[in-house]
CSV table of C-alpha atoms and ligand atoms in Angstrom, one decimal:
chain,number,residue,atom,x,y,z
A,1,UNK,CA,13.9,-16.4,-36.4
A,2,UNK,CA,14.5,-18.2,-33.1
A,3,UNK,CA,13.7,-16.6,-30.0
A,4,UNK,CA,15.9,-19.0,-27.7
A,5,UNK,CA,18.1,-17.4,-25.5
A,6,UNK,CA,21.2,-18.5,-24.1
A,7,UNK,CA,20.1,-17.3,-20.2
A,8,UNK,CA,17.0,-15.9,-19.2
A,9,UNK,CA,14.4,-15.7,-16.2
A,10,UNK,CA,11.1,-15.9,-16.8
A,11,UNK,CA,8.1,-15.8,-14.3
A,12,UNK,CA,4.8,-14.6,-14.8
A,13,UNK,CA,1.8,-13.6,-12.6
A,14,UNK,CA,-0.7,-16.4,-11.4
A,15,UNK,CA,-3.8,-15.0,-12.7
A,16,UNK,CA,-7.1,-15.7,-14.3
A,17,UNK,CA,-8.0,-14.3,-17.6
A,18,UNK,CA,-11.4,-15.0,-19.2
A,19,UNK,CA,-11.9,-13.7,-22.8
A,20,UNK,CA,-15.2,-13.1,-25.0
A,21,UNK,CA,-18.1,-11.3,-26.1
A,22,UNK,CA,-20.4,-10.8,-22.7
A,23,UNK,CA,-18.0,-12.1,-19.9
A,24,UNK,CA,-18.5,-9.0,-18.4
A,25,UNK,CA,-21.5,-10.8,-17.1
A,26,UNK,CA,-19.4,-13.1,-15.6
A,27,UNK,CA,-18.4,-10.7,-12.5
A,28,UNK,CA,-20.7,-12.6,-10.3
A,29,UNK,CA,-19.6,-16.3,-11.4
A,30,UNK,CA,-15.8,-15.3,-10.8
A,31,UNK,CA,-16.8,-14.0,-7.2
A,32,UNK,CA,-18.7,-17.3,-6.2
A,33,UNK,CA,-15.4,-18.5,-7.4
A,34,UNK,CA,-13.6,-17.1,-5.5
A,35,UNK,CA,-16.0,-17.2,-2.2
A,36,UNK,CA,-16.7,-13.4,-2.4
A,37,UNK,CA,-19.8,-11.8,-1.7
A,38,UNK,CA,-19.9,-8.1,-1.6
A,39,UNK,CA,-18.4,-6.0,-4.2
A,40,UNK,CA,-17.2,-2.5,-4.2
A,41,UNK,CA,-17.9,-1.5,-7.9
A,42,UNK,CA,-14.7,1.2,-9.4
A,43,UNK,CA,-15.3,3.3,-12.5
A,44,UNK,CA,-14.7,6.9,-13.5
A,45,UNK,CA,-17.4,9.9,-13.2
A,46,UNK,CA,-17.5,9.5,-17.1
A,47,UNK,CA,-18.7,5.7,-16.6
A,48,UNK,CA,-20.6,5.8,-13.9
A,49,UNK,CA,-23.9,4.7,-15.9
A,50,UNK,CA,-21.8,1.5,-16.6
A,51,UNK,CA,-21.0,1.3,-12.9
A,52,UNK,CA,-24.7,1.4,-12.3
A,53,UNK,CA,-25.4,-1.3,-14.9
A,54,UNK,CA,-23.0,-3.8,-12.6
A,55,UNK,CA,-24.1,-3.0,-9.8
A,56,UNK,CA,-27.8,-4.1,-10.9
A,57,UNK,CA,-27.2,-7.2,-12.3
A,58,UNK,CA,-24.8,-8.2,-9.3
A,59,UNK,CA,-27.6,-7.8,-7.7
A,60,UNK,CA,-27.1,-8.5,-3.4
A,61,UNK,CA,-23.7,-8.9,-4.3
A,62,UNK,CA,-22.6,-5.5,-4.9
A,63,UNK,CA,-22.3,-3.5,-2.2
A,64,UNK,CA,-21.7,0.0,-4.2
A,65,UNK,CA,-20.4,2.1,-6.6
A,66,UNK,CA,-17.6,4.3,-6.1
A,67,UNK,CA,-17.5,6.6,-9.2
A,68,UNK,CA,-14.5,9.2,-8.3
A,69,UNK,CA,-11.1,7.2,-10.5
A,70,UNK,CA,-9.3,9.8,-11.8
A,71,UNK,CA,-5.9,9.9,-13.7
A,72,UNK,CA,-2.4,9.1,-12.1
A,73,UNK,CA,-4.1,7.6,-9.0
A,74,UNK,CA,-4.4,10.7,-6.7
A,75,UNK,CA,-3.8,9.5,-3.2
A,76,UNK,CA,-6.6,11.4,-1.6
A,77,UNK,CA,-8.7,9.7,-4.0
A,78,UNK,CA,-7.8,6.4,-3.2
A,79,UNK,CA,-7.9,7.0,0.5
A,80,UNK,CA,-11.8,7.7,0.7
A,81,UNK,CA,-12.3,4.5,-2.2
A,82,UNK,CA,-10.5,2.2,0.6
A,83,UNK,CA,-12.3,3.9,3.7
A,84,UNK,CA,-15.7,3.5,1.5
A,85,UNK,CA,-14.7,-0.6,0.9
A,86,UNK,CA,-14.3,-1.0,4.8
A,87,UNK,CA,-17.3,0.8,5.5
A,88,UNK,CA,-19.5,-1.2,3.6
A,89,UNK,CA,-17.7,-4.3,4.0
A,90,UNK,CA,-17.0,-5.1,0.6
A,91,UNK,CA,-14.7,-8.5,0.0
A,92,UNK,CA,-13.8,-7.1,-3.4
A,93,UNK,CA,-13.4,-4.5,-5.8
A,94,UNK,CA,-14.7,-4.8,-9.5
A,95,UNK,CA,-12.5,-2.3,-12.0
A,96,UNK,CA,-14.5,-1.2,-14.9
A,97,UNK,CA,-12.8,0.7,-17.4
A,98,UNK,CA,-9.2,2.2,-18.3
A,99,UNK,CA,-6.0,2.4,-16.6
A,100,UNK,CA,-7.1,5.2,-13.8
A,101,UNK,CA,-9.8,3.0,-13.0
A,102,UNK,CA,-7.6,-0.3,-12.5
A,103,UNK,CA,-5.4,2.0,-11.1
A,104,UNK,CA,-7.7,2.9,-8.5
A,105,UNK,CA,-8.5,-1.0,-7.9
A,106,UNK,CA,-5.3,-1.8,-7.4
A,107,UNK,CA,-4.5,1.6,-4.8
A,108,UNK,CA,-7.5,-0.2,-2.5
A,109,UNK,CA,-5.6,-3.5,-2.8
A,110,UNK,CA,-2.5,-1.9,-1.7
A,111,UNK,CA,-4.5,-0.7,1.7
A,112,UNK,CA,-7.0,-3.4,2.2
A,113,UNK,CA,-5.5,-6.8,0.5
A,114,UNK,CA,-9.3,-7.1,-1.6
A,115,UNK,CA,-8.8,-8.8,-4.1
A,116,UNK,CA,-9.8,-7.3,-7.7
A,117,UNK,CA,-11.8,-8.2,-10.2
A,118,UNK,CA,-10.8,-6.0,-13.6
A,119,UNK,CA,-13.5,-5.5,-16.6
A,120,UNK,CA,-10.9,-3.2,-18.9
A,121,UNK,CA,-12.3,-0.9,-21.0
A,122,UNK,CA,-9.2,0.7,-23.1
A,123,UNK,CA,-5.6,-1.3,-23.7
A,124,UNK,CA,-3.5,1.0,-21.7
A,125,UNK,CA,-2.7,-2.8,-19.9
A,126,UNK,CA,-2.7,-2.0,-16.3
A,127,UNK,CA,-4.6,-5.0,-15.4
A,128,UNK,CA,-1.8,-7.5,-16.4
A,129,UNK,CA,1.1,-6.0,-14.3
A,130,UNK,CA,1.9,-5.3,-10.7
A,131,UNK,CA,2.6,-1.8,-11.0
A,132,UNK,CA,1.1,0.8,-9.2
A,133,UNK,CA,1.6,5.0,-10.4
A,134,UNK,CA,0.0,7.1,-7.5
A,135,UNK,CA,0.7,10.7,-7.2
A,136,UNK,CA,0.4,13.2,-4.3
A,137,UNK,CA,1.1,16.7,-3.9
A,138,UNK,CA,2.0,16.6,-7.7
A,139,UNK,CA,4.5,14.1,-7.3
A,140,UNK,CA,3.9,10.5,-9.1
A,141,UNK,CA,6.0,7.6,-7.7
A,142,UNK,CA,5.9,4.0,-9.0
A,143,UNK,CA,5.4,1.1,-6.6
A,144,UNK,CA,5.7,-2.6,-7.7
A,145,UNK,CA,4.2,-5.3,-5.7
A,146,UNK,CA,2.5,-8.5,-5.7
A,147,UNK,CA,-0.4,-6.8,-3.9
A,148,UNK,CA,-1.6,-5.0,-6.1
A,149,UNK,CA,-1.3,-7.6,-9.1
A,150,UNK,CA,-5.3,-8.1,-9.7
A,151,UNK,CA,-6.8,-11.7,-10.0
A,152,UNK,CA,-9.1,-11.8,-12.6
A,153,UNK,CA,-9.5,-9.7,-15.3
A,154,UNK,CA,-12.6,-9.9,-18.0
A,155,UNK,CA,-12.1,-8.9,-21.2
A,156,UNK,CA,-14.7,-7.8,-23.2
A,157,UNK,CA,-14.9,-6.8,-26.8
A,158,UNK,CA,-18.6,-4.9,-26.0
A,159,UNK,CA,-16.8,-2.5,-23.4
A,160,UNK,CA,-14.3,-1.3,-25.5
A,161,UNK,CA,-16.6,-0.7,-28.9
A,162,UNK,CA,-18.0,3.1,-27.3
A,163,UNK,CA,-13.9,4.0,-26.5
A,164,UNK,CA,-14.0,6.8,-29.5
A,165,UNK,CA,-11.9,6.1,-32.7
A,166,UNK,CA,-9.5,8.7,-32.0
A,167,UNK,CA,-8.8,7.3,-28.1
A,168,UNK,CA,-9.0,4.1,-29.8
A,169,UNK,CA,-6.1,4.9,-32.1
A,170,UNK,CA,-3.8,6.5,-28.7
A,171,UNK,CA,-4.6,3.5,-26.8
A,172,UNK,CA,-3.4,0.8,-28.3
A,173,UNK,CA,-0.4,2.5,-29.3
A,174,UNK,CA,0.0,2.8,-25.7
A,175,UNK,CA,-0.2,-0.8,-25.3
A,176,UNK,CA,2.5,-1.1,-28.8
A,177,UNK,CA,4.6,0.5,-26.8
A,178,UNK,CA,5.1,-1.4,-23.8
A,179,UNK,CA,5.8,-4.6,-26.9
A,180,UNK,CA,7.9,-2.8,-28.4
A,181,UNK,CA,10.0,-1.9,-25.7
A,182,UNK,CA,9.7,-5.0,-24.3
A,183,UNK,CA,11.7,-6.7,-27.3
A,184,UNK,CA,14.6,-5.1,-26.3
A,185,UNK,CA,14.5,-5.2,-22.3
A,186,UNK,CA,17.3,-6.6,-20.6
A,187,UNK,CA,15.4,-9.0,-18.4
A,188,UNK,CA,13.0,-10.8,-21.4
A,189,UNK,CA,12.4,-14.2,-21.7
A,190,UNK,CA,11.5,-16.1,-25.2
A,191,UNK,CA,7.7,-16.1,-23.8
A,192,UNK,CA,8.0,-11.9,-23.2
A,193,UNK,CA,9.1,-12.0,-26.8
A,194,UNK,CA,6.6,-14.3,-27.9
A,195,UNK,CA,4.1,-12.6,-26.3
A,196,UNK,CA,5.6,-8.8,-27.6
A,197,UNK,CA,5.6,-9.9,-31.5
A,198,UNK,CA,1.8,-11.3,-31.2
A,199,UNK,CA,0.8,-8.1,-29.6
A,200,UNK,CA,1.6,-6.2,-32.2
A,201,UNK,CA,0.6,-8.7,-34.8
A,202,UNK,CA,-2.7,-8.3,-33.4
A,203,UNK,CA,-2.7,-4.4,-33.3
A,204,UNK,CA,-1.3,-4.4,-36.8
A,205,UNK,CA,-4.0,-6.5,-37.9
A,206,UNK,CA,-7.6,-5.3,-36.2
A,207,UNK,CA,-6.5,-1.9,-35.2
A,208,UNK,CA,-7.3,-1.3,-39.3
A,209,UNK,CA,-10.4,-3.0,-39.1
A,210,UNK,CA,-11.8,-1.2,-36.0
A,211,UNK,CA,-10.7,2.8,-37.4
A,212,UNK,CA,-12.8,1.5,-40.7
A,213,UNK,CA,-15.8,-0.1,-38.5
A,214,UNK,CA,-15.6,0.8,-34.5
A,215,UNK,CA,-18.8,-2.2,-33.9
A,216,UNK,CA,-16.9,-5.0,-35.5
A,217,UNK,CA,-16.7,-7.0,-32.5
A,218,UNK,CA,-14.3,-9.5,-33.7
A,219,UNK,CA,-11.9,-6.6,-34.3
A,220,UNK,CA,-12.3,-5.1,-31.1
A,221,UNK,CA,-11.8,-8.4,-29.7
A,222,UNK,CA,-8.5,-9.1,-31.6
A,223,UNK,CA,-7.1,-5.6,-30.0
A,224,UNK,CA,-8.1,-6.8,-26.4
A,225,UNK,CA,-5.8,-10.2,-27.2
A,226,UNK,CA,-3.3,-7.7,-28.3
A,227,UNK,CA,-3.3,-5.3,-25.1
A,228,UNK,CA,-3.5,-8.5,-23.1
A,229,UNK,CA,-0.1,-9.9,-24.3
A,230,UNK,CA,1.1,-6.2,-24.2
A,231,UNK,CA,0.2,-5.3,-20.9
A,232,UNK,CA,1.5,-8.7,-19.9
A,233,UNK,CA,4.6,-7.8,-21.6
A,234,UNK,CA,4.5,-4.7,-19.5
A,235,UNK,CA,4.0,-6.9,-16.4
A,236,UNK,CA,7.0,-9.2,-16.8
A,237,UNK,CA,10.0,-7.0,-18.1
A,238,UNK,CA,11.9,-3.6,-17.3
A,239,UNK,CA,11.1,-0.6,-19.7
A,240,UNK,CA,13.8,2.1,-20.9
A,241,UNK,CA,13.7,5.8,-22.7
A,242,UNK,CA,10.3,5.3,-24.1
A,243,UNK,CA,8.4,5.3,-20.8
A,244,UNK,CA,11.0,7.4,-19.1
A,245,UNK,CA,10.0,10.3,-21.8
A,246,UNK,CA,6.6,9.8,-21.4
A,247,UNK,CA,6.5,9.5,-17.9
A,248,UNK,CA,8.5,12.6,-17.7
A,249,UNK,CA,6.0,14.6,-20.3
A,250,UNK,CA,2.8,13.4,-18.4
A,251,UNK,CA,4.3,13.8,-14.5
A,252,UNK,CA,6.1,17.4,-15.0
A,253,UNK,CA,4.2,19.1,-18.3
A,254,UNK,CA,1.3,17.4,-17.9
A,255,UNK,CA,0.5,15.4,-21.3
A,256,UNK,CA,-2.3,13.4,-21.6
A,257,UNK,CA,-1.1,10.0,-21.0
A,258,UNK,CA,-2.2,7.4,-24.1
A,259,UNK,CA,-2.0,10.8,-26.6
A,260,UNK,CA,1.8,11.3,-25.5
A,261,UNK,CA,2.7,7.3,-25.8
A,262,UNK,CA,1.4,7.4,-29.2
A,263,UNK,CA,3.7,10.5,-30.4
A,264,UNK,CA,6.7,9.5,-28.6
A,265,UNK,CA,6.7,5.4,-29.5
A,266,UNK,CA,7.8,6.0,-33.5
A,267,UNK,CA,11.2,8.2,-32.4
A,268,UNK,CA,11.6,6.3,-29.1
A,269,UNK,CA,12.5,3.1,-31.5
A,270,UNK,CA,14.0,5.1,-33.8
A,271,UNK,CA,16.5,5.9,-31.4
A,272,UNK,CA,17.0,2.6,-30.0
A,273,UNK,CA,17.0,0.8,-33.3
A,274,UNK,CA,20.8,1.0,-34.1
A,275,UNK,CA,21.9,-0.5,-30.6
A,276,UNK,CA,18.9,-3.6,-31.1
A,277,UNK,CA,19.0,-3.9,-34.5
A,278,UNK,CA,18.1,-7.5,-34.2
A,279,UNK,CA,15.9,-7.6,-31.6
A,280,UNK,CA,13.6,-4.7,-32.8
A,281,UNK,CA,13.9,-6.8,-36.5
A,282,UNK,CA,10.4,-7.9,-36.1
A,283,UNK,CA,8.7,-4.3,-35.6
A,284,UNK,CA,10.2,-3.5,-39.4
A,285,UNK,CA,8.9,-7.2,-40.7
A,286,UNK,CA,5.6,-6.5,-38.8
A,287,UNK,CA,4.7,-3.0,-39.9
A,288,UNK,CA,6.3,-2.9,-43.6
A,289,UNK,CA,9.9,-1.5,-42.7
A,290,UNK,CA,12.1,-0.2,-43.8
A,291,UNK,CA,13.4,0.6,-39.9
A,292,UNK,CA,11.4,0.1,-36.8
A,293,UNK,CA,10.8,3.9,-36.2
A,294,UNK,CA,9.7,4.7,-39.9
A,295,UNK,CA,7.6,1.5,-39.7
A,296,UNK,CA,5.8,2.4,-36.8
A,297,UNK,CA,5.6,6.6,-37.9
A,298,UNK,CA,3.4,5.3,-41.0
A,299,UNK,CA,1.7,3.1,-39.1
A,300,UNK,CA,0.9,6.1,-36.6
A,301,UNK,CA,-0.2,8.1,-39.6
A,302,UNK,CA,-2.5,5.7,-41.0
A,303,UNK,CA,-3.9,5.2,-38.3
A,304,UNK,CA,-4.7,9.3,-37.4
A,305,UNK,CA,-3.0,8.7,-34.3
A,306,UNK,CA,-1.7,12.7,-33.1
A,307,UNK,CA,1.7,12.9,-34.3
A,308,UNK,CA,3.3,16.4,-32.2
A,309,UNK,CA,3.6,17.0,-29.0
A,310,UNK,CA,3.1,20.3,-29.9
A,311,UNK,CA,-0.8,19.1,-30.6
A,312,UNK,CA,-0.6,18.1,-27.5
A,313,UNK,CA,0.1,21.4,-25.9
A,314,UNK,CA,3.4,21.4,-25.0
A,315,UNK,CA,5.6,24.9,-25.5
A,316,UNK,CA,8.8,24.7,-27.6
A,317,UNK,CA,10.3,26.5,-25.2
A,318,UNK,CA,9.7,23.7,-22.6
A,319,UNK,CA,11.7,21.1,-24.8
A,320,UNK,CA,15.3,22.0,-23.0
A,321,UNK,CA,13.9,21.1,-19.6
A,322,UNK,CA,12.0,18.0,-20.8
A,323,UNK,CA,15.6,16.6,-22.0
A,324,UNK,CA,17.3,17.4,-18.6
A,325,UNK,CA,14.8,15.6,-16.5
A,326,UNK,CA,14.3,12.8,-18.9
A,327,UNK,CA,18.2,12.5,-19.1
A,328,UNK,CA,19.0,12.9,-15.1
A,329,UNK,CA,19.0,9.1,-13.4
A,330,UNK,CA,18.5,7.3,-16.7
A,331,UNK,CA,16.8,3.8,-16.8
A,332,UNK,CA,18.8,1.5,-18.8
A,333,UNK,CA,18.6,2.0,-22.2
A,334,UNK,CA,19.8,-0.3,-25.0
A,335,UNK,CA,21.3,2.9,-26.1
A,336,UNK,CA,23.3,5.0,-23.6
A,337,UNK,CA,20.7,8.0,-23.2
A,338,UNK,CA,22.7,11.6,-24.5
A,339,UNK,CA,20.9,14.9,-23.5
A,340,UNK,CA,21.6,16.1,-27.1
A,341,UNK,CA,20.8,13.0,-28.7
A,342,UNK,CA,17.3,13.0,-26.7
A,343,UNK,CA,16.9,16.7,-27.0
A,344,UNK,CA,17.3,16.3,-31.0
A,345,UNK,CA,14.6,13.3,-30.4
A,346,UNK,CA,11.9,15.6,-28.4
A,347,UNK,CA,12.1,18.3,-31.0
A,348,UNK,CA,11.1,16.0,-34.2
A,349,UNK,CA,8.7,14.8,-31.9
A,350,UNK,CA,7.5,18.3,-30.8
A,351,UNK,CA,7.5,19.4,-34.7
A,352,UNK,CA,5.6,16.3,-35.6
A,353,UNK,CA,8.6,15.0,-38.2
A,354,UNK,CA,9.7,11.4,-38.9
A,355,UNK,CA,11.6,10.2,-36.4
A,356,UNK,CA,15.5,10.6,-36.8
A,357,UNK,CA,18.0,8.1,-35.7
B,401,NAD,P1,-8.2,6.4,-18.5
B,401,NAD,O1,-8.5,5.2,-17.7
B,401,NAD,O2,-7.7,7.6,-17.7
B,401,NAD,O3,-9.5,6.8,-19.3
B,401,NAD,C1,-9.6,8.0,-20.0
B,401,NAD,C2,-11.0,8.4,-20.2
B,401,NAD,O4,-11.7,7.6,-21.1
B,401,NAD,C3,-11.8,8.4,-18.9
B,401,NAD,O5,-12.6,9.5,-18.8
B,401,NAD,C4,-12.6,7.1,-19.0
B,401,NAD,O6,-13.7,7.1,-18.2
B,401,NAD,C5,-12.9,7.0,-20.5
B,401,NAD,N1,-13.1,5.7,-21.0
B,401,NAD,C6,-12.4,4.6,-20.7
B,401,NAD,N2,-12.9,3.6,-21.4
B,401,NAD,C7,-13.9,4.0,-22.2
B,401,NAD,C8,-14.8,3.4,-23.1
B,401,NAD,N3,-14.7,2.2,-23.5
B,401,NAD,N4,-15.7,4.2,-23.7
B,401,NAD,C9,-15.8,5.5,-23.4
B,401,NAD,N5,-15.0,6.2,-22.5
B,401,NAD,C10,-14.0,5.4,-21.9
B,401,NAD,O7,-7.1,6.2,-19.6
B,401,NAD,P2,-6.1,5.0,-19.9
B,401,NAD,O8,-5.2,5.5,-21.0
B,401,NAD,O9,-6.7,3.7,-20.0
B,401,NAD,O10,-5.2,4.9,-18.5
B,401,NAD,C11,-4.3,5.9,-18.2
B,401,NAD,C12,-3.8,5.7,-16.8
B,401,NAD,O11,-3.4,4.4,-16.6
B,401,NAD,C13,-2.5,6.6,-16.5
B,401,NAD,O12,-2.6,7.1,-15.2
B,401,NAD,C14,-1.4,5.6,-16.6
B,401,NAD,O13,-0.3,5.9,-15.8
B,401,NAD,C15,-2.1,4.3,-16.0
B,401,NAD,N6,-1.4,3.1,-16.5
B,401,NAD,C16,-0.9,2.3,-15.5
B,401,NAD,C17,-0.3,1.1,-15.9
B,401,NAD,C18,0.3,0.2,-14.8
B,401,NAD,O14,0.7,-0.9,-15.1
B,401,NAD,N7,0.3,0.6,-13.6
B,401,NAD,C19,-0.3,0.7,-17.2
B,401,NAD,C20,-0.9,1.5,-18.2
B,401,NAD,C21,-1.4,2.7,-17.8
């Protein structure tokens, strides 16, 4: 099937992506690149032994380790990182590992203007777009802006081969869902699509091969390239119900964020599949039909992924609430976005069923 379209728009980020087995140990080669010389090293308190591990082979070039990324970006958080990168005069941050992490790179960027260096260690994608989530006082907003776009990012498949099966499984249906919804956004381009349809190629092909063997390294290499092209997906076009539901379930019910993504992406589609029949064509030709959403529901089960919110502790009795926040100031939606029609989704999805249309 063609992709062309008729009118479209179509501008993407200028950065620098460098791909393979070990270019993690490339950190110091991209700095002298870039004329930098003192690096503020980013991870979470869970990585904080691979934090250490940069820091000694950058050698005189790193300047510390900050250690304290957490999830959603807390803006306390992020104030202490940037006052830490002034103090010790870094000329750069280095991002190792997941979303939070990147997440924290990028909220020093937005203060400071360093430019990052991202090493990602799961596919959530972050380090492809320009999109900041921060939240304070238990309020996330969403900033996008070319300052916090980073401008390099490493991938390497050794990082991601000790992210455990079952995270494995949640995050790169997290990064299948920024493709998928990216087939259908109003603003793609032919290269978003291009770029959607080999992401989830790629997922669809090693994600298989990593469940049956997390070390093979050509696997885990194939599901970078696929949450590179997702997250750049991610980067480039508007998203709709999808990641308004699962922003809603992780900002007011607090859902873990790649676990909700993976439950919510099968009836998401589902629901959308009538209204872009076509466009969402090659999600059914991709996973084995025979619709988008029961395609990508087997492909959830196969894969283990958690398949009810209810798993994911969310009360039945919060489901009413979840639909009137996720339905009040709708994104658009390829489909008009109904509280019943959403509240009907959100149930099957509490109940763990195949997605309904
Ligand atoms: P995460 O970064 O919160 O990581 C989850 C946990 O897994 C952490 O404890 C982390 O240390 C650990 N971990 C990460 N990689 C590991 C590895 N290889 N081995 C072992 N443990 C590892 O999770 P995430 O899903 O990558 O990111 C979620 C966050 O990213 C959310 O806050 C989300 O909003 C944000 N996000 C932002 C964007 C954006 O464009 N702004 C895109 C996607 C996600």
């Amino acid at each position: 099937m063609s992709l062309f379209q008729e009118d479209f728009v179509a501008s993407s980020a200028a950065m620098r992506v460098r791909f393979g087995v070990g270019s993690r140990h490339a950190v110091g080669e991209e700095m002298e690149r870039m004329g930098l010389a003192r690096a503020l090293i980013l991870t979470t308190p869970q990585q904080a032994a691979t934090g250490a591990e940069f820091a000694e082979r950058l050698g005189a070039k790193a300047v510390g380790v900050f250690s304290g990324a957490a999830m959603h970006t807390p803006v306390a958080i992020s104030e202490e990182a940037a006052a830490k990168a002034l103090e010790m005069r870094a000329d750069c941050v280095v991002a190792v590992g997941g979303g939070s992490t990147t997440g924290l790179g990028k909220a020093i960027a937005l203060r400071t203007d360093l430019p990052q260096i991202v090493v990602p260690t799961t596919y959530a994608g972050s380090e492809a777009t320009a999109i900041l989530g921060q939240t304070e006082d238990g309020r996330k907003t969403t900033i996008t802006t070319p300052k916090v776009q980073p401008e390099v990012i490493l991938y390497d498949a050794e990082l991601v081969r000790s992210l455990p099966v079952g995270m494995t499984v949640t995050s790169a249906l997290n990064a299948m869902a920024h493709a998928a919804e990216g087939l259908y956004a109003q603003n793609r381009s032919p290269i978003s699509t291009l770029m959607a349809v080999e992401g989830l190629r790629a997922f669809r092909d090693a994600l298989p091969r990593v469940v049956a063997n997390p070390d093979d390294l050509r696997a885990r290499g194939e599901t970078l390239y696929g949450a590179w092209l997702c997250g750049t997906v991610l980067g480039q076009v508007g998203m709709a119900l999808h990641h308004k539901l699962c922003h809603t379930l992780g900002g007011s019910f607090d859902l873990p964020h790649a676990e909700t993504h993976s439950v919510i992406l099968p009836h998401a589609i589902a629901y959308n599949e009538g209204a872009a029949a076509d466009l969402l064509a090659p999600v059914a030709e991709i996973f084995g039909g025979p619709t988008p959403g029961a395609a990508l529901h087997r492909f959830a089960q196969q894969m283990k992924a958690p398949l009810a919110l209810r798993d994911l502790g969310l009360a039945e009795a919060d489901l009413d609430r979840a639909a009137d926040i996720a339905t009040q100031n709708p994104d658009w939606n390829p489909r008009p976005v109904e509280r019943s029609a959403v509240r009907r989704l959100l149930q099957a999805a509490w109940a763990g069923e195949a997605p309904a249309v």
